[in-house]
Coordinates of C-alpha atoms in Angstrom, one line a residue:
X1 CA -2.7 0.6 9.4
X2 CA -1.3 3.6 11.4
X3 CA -2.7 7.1 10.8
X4 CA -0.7 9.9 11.2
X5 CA 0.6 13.5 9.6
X6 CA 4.2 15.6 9.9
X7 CA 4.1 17.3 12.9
X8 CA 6.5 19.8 15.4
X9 CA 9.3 17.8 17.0
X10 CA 9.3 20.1 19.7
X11 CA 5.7 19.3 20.5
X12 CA 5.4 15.5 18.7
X13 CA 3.9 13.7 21.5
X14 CA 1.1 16.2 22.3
X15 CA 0.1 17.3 18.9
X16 CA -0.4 13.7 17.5
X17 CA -2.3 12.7 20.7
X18 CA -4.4 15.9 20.2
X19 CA -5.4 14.5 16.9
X20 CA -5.4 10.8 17.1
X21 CA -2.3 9.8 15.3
X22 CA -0.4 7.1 16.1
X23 CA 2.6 7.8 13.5
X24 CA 4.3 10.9 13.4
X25 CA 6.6 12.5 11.0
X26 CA 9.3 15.3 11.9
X27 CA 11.9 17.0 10.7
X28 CA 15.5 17.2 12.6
X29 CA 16.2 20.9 12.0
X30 CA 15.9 23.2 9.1
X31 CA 14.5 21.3 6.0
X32 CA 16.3 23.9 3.5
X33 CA 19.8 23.7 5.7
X34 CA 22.4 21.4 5.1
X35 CA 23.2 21.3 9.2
X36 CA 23.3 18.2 11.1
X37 CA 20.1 17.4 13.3
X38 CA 18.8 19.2 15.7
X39 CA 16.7 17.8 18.9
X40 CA 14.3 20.2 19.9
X41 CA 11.8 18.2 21.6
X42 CA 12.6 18.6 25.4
X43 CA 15.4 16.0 26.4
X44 CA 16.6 15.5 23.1
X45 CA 16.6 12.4 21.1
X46 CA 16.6 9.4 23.8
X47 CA 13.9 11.6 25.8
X48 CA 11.6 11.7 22.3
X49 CA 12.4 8.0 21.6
X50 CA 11.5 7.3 25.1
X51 CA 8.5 9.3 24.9
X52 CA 7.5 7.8 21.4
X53 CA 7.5 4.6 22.6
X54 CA 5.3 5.0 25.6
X55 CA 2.4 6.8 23.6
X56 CA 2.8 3.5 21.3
X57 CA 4.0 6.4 18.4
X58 CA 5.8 5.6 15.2
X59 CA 8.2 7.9 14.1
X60 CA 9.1 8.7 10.7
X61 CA 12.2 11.4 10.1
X62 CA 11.8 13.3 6.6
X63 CA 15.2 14.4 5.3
X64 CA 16.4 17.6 4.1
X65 CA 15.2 18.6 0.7
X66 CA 18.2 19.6 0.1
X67 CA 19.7 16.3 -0.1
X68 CA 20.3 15.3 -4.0
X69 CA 22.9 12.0 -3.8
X70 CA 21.9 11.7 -7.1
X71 CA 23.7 15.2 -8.5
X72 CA 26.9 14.8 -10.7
X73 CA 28.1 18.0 -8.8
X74 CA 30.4 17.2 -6.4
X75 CA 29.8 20.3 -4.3
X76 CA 26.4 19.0 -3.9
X77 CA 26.2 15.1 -3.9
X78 CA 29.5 14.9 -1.1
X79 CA 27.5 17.3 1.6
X80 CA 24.4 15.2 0.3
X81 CA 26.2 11.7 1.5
X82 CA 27.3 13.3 4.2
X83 CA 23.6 14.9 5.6
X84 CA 22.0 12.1 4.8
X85 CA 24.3 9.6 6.8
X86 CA 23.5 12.3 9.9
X87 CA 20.1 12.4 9.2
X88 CA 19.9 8.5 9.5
X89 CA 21.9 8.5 12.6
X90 CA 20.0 10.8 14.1
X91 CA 16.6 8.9 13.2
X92 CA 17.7 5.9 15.0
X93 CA 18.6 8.3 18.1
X94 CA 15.3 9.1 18.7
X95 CA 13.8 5.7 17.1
X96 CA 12.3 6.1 14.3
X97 CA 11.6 3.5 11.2
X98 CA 12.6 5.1 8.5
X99 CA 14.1 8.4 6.8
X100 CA 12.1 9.6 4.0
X101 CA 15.0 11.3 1.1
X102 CA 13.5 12.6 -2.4
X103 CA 15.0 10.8 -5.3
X104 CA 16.9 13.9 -6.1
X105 CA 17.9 14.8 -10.3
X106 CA 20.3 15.4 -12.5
X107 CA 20.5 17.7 -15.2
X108 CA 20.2 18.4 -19.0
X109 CA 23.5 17.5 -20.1
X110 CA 23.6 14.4 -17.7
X111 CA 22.8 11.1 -18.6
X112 CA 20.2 10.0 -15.6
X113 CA 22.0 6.8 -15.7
X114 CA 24.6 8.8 -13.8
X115 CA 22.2 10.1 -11.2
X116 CA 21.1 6.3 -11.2
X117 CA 24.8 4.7 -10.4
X118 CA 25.5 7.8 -7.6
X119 CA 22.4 6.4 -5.6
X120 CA 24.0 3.2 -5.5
X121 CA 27.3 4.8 -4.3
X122 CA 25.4 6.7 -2.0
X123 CA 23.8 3.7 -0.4
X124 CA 26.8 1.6 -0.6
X125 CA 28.4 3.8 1.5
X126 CA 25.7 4.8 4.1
X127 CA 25.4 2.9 7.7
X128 CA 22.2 3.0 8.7
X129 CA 20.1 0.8 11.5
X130 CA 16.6 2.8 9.5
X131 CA 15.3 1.9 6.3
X132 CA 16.0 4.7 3.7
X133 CA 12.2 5.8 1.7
X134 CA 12.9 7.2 -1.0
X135 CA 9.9 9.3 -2.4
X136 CA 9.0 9.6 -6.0
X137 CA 8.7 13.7 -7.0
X138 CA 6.4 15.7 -8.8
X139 CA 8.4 17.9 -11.3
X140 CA 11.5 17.9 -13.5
X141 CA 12.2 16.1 -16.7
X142 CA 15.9 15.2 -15.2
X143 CA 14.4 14.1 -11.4
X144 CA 15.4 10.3 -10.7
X145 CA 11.6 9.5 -9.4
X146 CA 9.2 11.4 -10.9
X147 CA 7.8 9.1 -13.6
X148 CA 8.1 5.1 -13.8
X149 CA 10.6 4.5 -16.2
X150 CA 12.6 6.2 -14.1
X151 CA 12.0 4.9 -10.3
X152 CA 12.4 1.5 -12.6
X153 CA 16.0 2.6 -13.3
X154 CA 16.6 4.2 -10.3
X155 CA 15.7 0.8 -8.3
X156 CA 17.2 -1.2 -10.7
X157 CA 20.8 0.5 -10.0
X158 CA 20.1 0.6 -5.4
X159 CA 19.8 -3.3 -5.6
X160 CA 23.0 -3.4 -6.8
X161 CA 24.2 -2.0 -3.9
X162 CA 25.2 -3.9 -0.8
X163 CA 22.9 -2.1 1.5
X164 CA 19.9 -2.4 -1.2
X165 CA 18.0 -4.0 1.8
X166 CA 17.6 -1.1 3.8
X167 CA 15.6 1.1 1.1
X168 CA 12.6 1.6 0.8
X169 CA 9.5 3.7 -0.9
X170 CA 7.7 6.3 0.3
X171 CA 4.5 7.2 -2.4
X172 CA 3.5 10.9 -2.6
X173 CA -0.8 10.9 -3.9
X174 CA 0.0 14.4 -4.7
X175 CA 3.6 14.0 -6.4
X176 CA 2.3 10.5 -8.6
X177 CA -0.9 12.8 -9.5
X178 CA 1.6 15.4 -10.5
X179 CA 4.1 13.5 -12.4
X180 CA 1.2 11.6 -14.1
X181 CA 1.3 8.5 -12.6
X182 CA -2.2 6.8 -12.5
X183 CA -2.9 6.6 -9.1
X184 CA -5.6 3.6 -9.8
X185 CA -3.0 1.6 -10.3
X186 CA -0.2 3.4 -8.5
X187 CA 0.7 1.0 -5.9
X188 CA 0.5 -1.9 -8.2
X189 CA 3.1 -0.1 -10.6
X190 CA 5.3 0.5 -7.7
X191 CA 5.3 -2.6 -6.3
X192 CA 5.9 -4.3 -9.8
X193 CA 8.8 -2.0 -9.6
X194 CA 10.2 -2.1 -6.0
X195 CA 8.4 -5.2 -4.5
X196 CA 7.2 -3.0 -1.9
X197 CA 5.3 0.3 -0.7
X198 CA 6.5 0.8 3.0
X199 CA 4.9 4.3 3.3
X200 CA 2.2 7.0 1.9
X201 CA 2.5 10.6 2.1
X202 CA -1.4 11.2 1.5
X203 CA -1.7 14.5 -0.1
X204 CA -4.5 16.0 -2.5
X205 CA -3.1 18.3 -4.7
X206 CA -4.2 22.1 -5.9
X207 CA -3.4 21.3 -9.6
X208 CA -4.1 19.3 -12.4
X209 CA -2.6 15.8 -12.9
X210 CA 0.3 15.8 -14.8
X211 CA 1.1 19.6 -14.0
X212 CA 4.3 18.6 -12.4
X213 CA 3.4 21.1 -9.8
X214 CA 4.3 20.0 -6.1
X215 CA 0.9 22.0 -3.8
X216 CA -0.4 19.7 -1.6
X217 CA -4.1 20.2 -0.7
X218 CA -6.6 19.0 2.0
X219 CA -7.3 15.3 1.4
X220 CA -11.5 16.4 0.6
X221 CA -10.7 20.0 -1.2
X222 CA -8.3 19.3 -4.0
X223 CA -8.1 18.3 -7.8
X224 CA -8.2 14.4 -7.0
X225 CA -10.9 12.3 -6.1
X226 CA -10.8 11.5 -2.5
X227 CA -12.4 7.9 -3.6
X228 CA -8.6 7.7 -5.2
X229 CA -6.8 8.8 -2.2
X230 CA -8.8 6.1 -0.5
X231 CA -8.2 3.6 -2.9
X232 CA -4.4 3.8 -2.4
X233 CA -4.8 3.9 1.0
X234 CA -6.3 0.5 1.0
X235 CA -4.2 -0.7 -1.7
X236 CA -1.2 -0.1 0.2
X237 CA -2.0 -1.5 3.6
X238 CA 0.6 0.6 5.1
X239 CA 1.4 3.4 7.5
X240 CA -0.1 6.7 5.9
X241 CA 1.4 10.6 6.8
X242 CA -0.7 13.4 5.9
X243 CA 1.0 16.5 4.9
X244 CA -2.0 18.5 4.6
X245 CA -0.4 21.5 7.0
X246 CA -3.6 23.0 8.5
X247 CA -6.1 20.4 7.0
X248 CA -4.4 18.0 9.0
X249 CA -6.5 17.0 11.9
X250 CA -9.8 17.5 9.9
X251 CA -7.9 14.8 7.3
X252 CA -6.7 12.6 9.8
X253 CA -10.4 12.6 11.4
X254 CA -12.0 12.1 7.9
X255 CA -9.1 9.5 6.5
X256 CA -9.5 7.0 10.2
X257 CA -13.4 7.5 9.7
X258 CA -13.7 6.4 6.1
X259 CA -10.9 3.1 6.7
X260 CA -12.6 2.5 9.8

């Protein structure tokens, strides 16, 4: 099980040595723009893949949020398709495993099975050599992975894709807790659903469950029950990222002490 948090690209390497992580998440560029990536780690890409792979560090790249394949607006899901195949290109540049993307939403007068069917265009038409995560969401009655009924129809329509094999999921502690999804049995409900749990963003949360509210809290200081937190840690048996902000090397500490 690899321990780990989002951290700087510029700085990737030093800052998850600094706090014993040994996977990394980054961002390539502005999370709210809709430009291509952006290598800011000295080098650029093949210097932080290079680097990366001598400090035995897995990467993780987490997509912009403004990415929403599932939209029925044009003016939103084509750029959408379009960042997200650079995102994924870039990700393989500097050698990461995966691309985290939020499920995205439609809206009120949509039927989500629209939002459903423009995931599996999106993925039909994406070439990728990374596995695509995508991350269930806290808020929005119209959101294509907030609650289970609906990552169930959202999964349902990406297998019918012909690059269903390169996605993936990505569960949020602090979005499922959220969106009122039990986290006891959280990654058993998934995993019913998908088959498979390839990531977890390990985040308390300020609110209470069900508030639909996306504030992420120190792993020991929030409105869950670490014992949870733990409990879908060992449940999932995968690689966990912290986004915790500046909790994050007490969490990481405290999470690697109480798996062992």
């Amino acid at each position: 099980m690899r321990i780990g948090a989002h951290l700087d690209q510029s700085d990737v390497i030093a800052q998850a040595a600094s706090i014993g992580a040994d996977v990394a998440q980054i961002f390539l560029g502005d999370p709210q723009s809709w430009k291509g990536p952006e290598f800011t780690f000295p080098g650029g890409a093949e210097a932080l893949k290079d680097a990366a792979a001598a400090a035995g560090l897995e990467l993780v790249v987490h997509a912009p949020y403004v990415i929403n394949v599932a939209s029925t607006n044009n003016r939103i899901r084509i750029p959408s398709r379009k960042l997200l195949q650079q995102i994924v290109d870039g990700a393989a540049a500097v050698g990461a495993v995966g691309v985290v993307v939020h499920g995205g939403h439609v809206t009120a007068k949509d039927d989500p099975a629209k939002g459903f069917d423009n995931w599996r265009k999106a993925i039909d038409a994406l070439e990728t050599d990374v596995t695509v995560f995508v991350e269930n969401t806290a808020g929005g009655d119209f959101s294509m992975a907030r609650r289970l009924d609906r990552i169930e129809g959202l999964w349902a329509a990406i297998q019918q894709s012909d690059g269903a094999a390169n996605v993936g999921f990505c569960l949020d502690t602090c979005h499922a807790w959220a969106g009122g999804i039990d986290l006891t049995t959280a990654v058993e409900q998934v995993r019913a659903i998908t088959g498979r749990v390839d990531l977890v963003h390990l985040n308390n949360s300020r609110d209470a469950a069900g508030s639909g509210a996306d504030r992420h809290a120190g792993l020991t200081s929030g409105s869950i029950d670490p014992d949870l937190l733990l409990g879908v840690v060992h449940a999932a048996g995968t690689s966990v990222v912290c986004e915790t902000h500046a909790d994050v090397p007490a969490d990481v500490a405290w999470l690697r002490e109480q798996v062992g």
